[in-house]
Short mmCIF file of C-alpha atoms and ligand atoms in Angstrom, two decimals:
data_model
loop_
_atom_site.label_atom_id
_atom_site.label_comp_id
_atom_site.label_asym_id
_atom_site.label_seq_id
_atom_site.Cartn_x
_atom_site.Cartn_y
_atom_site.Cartn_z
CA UNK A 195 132.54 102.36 99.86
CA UNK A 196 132.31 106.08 100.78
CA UNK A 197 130.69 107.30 103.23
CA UNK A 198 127.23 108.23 103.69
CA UNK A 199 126.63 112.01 103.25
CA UNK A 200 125.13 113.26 106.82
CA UNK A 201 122.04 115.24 105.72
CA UNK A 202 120.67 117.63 109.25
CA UNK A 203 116.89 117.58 108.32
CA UNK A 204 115.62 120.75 110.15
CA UNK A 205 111.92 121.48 111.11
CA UNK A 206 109.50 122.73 113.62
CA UNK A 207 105.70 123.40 112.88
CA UNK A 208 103.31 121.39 111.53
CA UNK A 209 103.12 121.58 107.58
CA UNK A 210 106.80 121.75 107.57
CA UNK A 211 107.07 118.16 108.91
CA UNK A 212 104.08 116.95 106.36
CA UNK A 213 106.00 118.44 103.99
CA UNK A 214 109.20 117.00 105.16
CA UNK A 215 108.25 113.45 106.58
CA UNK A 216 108.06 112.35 102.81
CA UNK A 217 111.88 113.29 102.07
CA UNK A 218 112.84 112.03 105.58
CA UNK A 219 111.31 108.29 104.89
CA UNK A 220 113.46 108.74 101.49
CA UNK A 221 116.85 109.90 102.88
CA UNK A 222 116.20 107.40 105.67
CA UNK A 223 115.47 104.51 102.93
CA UNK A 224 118.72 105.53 100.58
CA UNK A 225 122.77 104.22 102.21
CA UNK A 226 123.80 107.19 100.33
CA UNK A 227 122.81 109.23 103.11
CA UNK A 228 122.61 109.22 106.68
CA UNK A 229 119.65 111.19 108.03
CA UNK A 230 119.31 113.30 110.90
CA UNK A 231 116.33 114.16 112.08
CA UNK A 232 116.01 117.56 114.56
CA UNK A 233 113.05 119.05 115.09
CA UNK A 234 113.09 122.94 116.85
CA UNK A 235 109.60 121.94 118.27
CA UNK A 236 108.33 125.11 117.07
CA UNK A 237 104.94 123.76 117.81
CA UNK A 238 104.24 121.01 120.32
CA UNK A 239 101.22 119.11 120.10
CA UNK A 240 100.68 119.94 116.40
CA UNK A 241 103.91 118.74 115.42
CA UNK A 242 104.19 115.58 117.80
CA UNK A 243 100.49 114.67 116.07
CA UNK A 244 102.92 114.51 112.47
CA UNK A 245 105.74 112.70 114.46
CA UNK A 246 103.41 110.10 115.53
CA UNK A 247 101.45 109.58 112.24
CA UNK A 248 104.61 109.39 110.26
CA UNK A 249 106.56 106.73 112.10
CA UNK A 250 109.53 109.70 113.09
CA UNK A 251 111.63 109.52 116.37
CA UNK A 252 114.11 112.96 116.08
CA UNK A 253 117.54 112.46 116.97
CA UNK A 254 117.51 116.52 118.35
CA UNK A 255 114.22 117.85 119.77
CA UNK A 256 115.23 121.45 121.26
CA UNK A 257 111.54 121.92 122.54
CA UNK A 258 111.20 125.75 122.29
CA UNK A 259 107.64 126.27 121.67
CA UNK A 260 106.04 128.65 124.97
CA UNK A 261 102.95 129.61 124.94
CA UNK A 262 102.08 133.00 122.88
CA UNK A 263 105.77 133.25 121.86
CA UNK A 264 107.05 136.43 120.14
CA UNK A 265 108.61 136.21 116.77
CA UNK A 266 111.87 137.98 118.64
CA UNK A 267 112.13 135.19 121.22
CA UNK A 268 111.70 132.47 119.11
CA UNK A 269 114.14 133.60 116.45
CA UNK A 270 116.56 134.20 119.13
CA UNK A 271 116.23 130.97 120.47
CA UNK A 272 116.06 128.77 117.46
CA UNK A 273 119.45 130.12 116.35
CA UNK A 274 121.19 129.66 119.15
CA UNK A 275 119.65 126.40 119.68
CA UNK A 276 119.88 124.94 115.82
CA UNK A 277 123.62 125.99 115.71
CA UNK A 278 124.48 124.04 119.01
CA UNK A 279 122.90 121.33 117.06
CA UNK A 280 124.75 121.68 114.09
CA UNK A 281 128.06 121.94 115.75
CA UNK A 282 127.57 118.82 117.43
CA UNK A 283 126.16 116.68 114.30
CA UNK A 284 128.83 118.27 111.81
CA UNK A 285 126.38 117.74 109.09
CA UNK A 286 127.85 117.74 105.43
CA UNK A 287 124.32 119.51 103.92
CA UNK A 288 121.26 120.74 106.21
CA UNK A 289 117.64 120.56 104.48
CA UNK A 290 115.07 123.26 105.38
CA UNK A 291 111.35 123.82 104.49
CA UNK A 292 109.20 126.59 103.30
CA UNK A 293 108.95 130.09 104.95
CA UNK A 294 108.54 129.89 109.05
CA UNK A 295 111.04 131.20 111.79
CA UNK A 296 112.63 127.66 111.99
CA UNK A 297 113.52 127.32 108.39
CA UNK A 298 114.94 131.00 107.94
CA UNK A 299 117.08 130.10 111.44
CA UNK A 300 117.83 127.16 110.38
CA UNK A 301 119.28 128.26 107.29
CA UNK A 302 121.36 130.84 108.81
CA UNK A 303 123.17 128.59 111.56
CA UNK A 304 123.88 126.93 108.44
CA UNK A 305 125.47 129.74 106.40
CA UNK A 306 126.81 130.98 109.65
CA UNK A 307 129.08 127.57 109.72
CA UNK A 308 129.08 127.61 105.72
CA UNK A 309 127.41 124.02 105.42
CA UNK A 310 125.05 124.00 102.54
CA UNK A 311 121.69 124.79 103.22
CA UNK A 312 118.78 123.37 100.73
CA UNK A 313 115.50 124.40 100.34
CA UNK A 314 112.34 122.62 100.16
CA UNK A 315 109.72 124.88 98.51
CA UNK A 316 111.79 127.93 97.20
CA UNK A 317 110.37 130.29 95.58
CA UNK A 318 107.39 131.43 96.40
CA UNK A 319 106.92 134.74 96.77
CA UNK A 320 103.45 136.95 96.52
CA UNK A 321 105.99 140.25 96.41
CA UNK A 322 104.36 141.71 99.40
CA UNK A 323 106.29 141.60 102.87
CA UNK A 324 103.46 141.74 104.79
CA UNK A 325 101.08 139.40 103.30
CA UNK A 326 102.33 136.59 104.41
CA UNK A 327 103.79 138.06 107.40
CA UNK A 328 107.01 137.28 108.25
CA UNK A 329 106.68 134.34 105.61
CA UNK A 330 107.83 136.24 102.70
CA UNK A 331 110.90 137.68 103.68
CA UNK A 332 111.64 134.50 105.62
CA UNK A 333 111.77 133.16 102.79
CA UNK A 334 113.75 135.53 100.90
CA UNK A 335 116.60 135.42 103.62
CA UNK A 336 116.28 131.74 102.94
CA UNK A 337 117.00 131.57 98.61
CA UNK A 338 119.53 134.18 99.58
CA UNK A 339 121.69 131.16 101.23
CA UNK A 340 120.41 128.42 99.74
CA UNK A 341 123.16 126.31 98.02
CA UNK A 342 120.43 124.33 96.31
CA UNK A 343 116.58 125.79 95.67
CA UNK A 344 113.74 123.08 95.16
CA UNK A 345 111.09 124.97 93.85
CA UNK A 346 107.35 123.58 93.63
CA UNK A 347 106.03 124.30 89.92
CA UNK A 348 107.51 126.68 87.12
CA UNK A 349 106.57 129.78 88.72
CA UNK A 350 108.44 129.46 91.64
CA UNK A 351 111.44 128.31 89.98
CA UNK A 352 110.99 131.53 87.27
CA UNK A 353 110.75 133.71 90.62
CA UNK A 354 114.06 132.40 91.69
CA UNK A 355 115.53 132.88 88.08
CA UNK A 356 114.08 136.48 87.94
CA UNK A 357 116.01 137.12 90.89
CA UNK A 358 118.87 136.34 89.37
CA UNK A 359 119.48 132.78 91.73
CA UNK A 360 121.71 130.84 89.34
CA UNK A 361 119.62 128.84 87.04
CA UNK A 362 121.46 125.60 87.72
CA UNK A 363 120.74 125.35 91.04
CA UNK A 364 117.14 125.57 90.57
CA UNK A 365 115.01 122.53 90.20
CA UNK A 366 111.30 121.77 89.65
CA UNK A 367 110.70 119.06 91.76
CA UNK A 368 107.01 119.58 92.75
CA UNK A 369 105.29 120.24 95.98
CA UNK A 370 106.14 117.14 98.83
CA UNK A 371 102.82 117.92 100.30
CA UNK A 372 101.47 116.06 97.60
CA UNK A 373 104.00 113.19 98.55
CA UNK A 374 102.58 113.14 101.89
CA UNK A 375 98.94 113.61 100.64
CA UNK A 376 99.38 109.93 99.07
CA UNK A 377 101.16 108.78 101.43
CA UNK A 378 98.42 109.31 104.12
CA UNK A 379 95.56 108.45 101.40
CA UNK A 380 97.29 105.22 101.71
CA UNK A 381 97.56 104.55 104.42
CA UNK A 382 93.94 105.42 105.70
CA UNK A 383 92.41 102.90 103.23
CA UNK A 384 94.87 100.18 104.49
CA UNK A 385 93.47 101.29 107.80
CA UNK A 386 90.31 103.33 107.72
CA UNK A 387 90.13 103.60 111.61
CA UNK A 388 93.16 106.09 111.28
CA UNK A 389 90.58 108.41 110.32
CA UNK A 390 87.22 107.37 111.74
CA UNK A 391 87.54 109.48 114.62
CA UNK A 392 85.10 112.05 112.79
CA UNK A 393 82.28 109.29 112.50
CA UNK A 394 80.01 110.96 115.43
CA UNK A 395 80.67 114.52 113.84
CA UNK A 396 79.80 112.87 110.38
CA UNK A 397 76.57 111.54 111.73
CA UNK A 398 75.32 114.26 113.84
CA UNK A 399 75.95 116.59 110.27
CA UNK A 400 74.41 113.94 108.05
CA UNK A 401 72.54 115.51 105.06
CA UNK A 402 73.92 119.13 105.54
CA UNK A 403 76.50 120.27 103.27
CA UNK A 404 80.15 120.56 104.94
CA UNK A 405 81.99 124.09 105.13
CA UNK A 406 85.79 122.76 106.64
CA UNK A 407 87.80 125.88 107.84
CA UNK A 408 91.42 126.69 109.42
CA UNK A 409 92.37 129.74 109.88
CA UNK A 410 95.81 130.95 111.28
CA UNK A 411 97.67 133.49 109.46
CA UNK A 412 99.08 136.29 111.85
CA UNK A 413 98.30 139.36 109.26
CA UNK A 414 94.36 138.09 110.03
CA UNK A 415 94.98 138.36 113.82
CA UNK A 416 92.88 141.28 114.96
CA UNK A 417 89.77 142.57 112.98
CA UNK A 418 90.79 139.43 110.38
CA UNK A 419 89.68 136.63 112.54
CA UNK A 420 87.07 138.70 113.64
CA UNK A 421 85.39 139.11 110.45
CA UNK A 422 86.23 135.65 109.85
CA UNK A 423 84.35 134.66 112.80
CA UNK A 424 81.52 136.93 112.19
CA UNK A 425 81.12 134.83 108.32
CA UNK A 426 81.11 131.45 110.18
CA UNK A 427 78.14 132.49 111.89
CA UNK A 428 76.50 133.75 108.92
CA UNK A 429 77.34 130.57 107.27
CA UNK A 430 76.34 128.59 109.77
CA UNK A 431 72.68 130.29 109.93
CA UNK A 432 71.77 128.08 107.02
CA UNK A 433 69.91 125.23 107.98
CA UNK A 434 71.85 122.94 105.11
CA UNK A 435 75.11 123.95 105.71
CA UNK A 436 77.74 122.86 108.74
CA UNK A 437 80.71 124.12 109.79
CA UNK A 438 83.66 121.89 110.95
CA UNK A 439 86.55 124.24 112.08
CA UNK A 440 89.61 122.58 113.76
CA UNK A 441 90.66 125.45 115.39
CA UNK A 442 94.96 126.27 115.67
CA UNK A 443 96.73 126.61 118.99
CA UNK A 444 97.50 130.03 118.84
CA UNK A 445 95.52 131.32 121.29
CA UNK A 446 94.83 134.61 119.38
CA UNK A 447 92.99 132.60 116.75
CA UNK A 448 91.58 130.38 119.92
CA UNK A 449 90.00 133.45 121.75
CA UNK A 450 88.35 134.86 119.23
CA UNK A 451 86.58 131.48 117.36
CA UNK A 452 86.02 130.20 120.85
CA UNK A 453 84.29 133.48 122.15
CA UNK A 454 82.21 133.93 118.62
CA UNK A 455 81.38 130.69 117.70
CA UNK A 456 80.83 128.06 120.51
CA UNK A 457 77.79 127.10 121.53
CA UNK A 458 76.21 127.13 117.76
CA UNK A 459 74.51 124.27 116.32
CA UNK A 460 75.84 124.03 112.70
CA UNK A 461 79.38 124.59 114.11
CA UNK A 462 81.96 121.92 115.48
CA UNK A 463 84.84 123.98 116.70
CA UNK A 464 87.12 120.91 117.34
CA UNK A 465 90.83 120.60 118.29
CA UNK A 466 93.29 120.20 115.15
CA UNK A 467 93.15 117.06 113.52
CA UNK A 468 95.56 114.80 112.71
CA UNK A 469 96.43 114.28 109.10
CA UNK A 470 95.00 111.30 108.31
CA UNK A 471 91.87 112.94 109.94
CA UNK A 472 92.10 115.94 108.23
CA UNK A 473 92.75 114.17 104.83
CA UNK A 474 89.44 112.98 105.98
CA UNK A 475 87.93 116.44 105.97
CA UNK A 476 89.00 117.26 102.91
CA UNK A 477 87.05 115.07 101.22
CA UNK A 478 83.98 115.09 102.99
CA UNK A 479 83.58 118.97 103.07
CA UNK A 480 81.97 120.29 99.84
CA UNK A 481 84.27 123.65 100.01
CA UNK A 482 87.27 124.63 101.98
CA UNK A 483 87.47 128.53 103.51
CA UNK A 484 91.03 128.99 104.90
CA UNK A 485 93.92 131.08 105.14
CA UNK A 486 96.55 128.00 105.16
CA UNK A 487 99.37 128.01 102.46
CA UNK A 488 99.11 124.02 102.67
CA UNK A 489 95.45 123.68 102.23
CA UNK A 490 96.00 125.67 99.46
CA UNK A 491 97.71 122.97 97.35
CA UNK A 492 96.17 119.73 98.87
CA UNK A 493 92.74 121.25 97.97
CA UNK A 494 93.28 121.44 94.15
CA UNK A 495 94.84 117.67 94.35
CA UNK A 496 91.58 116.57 95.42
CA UNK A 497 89.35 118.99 93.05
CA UNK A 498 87.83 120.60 96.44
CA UNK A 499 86.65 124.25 95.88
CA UNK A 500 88.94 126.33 98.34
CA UNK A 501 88.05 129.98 99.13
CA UNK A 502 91.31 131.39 100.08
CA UNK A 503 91.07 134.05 103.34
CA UNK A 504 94.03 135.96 102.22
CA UNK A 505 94.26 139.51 100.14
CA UNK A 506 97.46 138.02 97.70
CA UNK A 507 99.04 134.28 97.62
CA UNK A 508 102.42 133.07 97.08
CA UNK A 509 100.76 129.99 95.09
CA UNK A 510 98.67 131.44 92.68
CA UNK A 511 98.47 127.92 91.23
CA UNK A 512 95.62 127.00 92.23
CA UNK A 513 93.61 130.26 91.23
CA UNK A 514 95.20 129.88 87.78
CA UNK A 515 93.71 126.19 87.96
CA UNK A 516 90.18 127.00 89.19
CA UNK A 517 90.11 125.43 92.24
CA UNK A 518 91.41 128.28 94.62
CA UNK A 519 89.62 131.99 95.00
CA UNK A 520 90.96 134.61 96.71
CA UNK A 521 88.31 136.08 99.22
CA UNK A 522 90.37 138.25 101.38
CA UNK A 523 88.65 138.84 104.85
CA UNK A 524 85.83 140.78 104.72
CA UNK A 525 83.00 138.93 106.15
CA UNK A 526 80.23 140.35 103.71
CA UNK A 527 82.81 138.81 100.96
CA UNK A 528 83.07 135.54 101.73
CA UNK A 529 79.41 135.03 102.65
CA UNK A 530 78.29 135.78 99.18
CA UNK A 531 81.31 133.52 97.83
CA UNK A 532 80.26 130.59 99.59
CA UNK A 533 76.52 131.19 99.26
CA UNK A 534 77.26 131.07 95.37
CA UNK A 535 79.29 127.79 95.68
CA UNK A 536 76.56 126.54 97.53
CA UNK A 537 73.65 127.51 95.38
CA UNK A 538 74.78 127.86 91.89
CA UNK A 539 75.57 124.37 90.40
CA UNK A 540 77.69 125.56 87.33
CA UNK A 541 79.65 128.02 89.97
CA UNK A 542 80.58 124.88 92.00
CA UNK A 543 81.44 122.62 89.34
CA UNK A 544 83.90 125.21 87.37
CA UNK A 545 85.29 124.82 90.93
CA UNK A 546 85.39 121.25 91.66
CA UNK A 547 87.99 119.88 89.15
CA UNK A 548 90.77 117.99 90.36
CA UNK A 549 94.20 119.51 89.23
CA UNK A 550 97.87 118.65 90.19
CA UNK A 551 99.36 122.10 89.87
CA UNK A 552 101.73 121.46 92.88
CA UNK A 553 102.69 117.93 91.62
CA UNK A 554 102.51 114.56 91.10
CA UNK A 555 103.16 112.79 94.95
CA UNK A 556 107.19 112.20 93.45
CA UNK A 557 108.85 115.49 94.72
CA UNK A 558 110.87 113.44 97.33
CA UNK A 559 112.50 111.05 95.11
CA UNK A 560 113.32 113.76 93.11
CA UNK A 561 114.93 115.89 95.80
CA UNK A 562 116.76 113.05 96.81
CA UNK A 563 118.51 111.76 93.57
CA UNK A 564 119.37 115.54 93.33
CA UNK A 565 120.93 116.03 96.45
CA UNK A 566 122.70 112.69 95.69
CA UNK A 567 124.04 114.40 92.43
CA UNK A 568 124.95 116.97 94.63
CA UNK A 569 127.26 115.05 96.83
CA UNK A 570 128.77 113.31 93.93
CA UNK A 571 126.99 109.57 94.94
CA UNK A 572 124.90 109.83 92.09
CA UNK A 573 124.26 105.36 91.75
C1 LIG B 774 103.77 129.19 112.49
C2 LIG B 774 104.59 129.81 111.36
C3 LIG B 774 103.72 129.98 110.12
C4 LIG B 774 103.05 128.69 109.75
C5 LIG B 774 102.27 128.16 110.93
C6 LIG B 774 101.68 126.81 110.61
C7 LIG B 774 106.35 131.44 111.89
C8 LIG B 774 106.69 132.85 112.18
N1 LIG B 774 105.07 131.15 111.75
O1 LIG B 774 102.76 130.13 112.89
O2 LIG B 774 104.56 130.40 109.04
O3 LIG B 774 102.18 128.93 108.67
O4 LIG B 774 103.17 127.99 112.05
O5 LIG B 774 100.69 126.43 111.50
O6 LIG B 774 107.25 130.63 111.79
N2 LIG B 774 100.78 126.66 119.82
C9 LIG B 774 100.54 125.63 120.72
N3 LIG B 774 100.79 124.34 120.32
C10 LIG B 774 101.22 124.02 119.08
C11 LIG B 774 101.42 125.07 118.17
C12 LIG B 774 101.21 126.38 118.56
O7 LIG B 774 100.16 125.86 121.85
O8 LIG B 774 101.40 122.83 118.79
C13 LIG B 774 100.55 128.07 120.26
C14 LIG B 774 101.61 128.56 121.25
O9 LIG B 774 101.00 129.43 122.15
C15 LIG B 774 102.57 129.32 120.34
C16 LIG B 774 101.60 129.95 119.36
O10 LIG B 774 100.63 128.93 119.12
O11 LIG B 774 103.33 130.27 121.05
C17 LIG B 774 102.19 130.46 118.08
O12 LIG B 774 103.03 129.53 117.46
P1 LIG B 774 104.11 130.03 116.35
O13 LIG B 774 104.84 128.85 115.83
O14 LIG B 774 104.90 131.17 116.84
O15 LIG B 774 103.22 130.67 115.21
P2 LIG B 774 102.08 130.10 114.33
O16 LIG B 774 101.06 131.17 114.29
O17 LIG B 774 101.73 128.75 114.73
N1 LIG B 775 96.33 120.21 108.83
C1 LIG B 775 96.18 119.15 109.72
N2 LIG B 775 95.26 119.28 110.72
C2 LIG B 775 94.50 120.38 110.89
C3 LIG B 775 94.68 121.47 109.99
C4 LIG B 775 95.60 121.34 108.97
O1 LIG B 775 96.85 118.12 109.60
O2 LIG B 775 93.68 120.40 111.82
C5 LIG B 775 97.36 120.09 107.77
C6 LIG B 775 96.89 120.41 106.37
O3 LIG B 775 96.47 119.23 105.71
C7 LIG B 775 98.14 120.98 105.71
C8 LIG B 775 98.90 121.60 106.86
O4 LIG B 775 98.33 121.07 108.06
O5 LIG B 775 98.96 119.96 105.16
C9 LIG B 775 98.75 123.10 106.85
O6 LIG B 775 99.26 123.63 108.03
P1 LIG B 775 98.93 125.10 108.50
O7 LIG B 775 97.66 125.55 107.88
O8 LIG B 775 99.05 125.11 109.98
O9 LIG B 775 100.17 125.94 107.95
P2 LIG B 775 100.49 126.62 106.53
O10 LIG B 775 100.36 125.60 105.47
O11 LIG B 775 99.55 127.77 106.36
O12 LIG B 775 101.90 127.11 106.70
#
């Protein structure tokens, strides 16, 4: 029999290992491959929460979050740090994720060593460098290596095309996220206590109507999150509605919530939730307000109205759909969006449709049968 083919499974925040843990259980589950797992720990606590929920033990953990780090620092060290890794596994293919300064180092130790570099979500793009910032370029320098491109839906894999990324190594595999959406829906009704640690939240909100936010994007640092904050409180003035806000780690999204917003009554600023907890979330909240690419596409899975705190998006999917808005930052803005989600029935339920745009929860078997075709193991 031949060998196994030695996949290096790269990753290092928190949506990239949701987005990953699904094509890690797959790779792990197939003898065509042997799986490595190494994490950059790009984030800490947010990552280990994935880690723990999805059942994965990394073979390489190079630990390099500190706290407030620059985008120089980080970049610096991931490369350094991803290629010692790399030398020392001798990995036939390395798999990277998305758009964050793990991936795009990840990929580049790769090219820098020419082992094949293939990537998970290609092809986004909202053709605007600075909006996501560094996200889209990231994940330009990314496709530029890639040996094999795994785009989400049609659009992203026309984006690739358009760029003139050889159509043959472009596939339309769907988003994992939707995988790992499943996955986790799964396994809390096997289990319901995984996610029951919101009961006292639940109970203390009971009857009012649920706003859930996250908020983390670095273009919104600054007067962003600060009109952000200032439409919470608005929000959160009506005596119906609640806020529950699981607030990021970055402490310049921390400061700012934490000096605007604690103490109010309609507003839980909690730590971030797990993801069977925020799975929970999800459903209970009547909208979503957030700036996160990943909430973005779980949101129209589960036909939740999501008001998207962003001025363009690389996955204009889900405004195409119905269920995602663009709302930009302006705090006057997304009061009146919400208030009319909140008190005009029709509004809402043009809004609340479910919609797979991003998938169908079978992206990683996908990604895996084509990486086996890849290496030639094809069963
Ligand atoms: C990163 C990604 C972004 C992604 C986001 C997901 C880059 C450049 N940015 O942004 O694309 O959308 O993750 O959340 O790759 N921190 C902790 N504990 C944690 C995580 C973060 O304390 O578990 C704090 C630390 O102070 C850290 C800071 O947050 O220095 C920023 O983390 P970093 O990964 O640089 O950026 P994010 O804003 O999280
Ligand atoms: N998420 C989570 N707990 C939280 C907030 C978000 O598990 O408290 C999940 C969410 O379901 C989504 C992912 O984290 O899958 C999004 O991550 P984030 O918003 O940090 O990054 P982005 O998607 O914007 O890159």
């Amino acid at each position: 029999m031949t060998q196994p083919a030695r996949i290096l499974v790269i990753f290092g925040t928190r949506p990239e290992a949701i987005k990953l843990f699904p094509v890690v259980h797959a790779l792990k589950a197939d003898p065509r491959f042997e799986c490595v797992v190494c994490v950059s720990a790009q984030h800490r606590q947010m990552l280990d929460q994935v880690l723990e929920i999805a059942g994965i033990v990394p073979d390489h953990d190079l630990d390099v979050m500190r706290p407030d780090q620059t985008l120089d620092a980080l970049t610096a060290n991931l490369l350094t740090g991803l290629g010692r890794v790399m030398d020392e596994v001798q990995p036939d293919r390395v798999i990277v994720q998305g758009d964050t300064a793990t991936a795009m180092s990840g990929a580049l130790a790769a090219y820098y060593r020419k082992v094949p570099v293939d990537h998970v979500e290609a092809g986004l793009r909202s053709y605007n460098i600075y909006h996501p910032w560094p996200e889209e370029v990231n994940r330009k320098i990314i496709g530029a290596m890639a040996s094999l491109h795994f785009a989400p839906t049609a659009t992203s894999a026309a984006a690739l095309i358009n760029e003139n990324v050889d159509p043959t190594r472009v596939h339309v595999t769907g988003n994992t996220v939707i995988d790992a959406l499943h996955w986790v829906s799964a396994k809390i009704e096997a289990q319901p206590a995984l996610a029951a640690g919101l009961a006292e939240l639940e109970a203390k909100f009971a009857g009012k109507r649920i706003i859930g936010v996250t908020s983390h994007r670095r273009e919104n640092f600054g007067e962003g999150m600060e009109q952000i904050a200032q439409a919470i409180r608005r929000i959160a003035g009506r005596p119906d509605t609640a806020v529950i806000f699981p607030v990021h780690l970055n402490p310049n999204v921390r400061k700012v919530m934490n000096e605007r917003l604690s103490g109010l009554d309609n507003v839980a600023l909690i730590e971030p939730l797990d993801y069977p907890h925020f799975a929970r979330l999800l459903n209970i909240a009547e909208i979503m307000l957030t700036d996160s690419g990943g909430v973005q596409e779980e949101a129209p899975a589960l036909g939740k109205p999501v008001l998207v705190m962003r001025e363009t998006t690389e996955r204009p999917e889900g405004v195409e759909a119905g269920t995602a808005k663009l709302v930009g930052t302006s705090a006057d803005t997304i009061v009146t969006e919400i208030s009319t989600l909140l008190d005009d029935t029709t509004a809402y339920e043009a809004m609340a449709r479910a919609h797979n745009p991003f998938g169908d929860g079978q992206s990683a078997r996908r990604i895996v049968e084509l990486l086996a075709h890849e290496i030639g193991q094809q069963a």
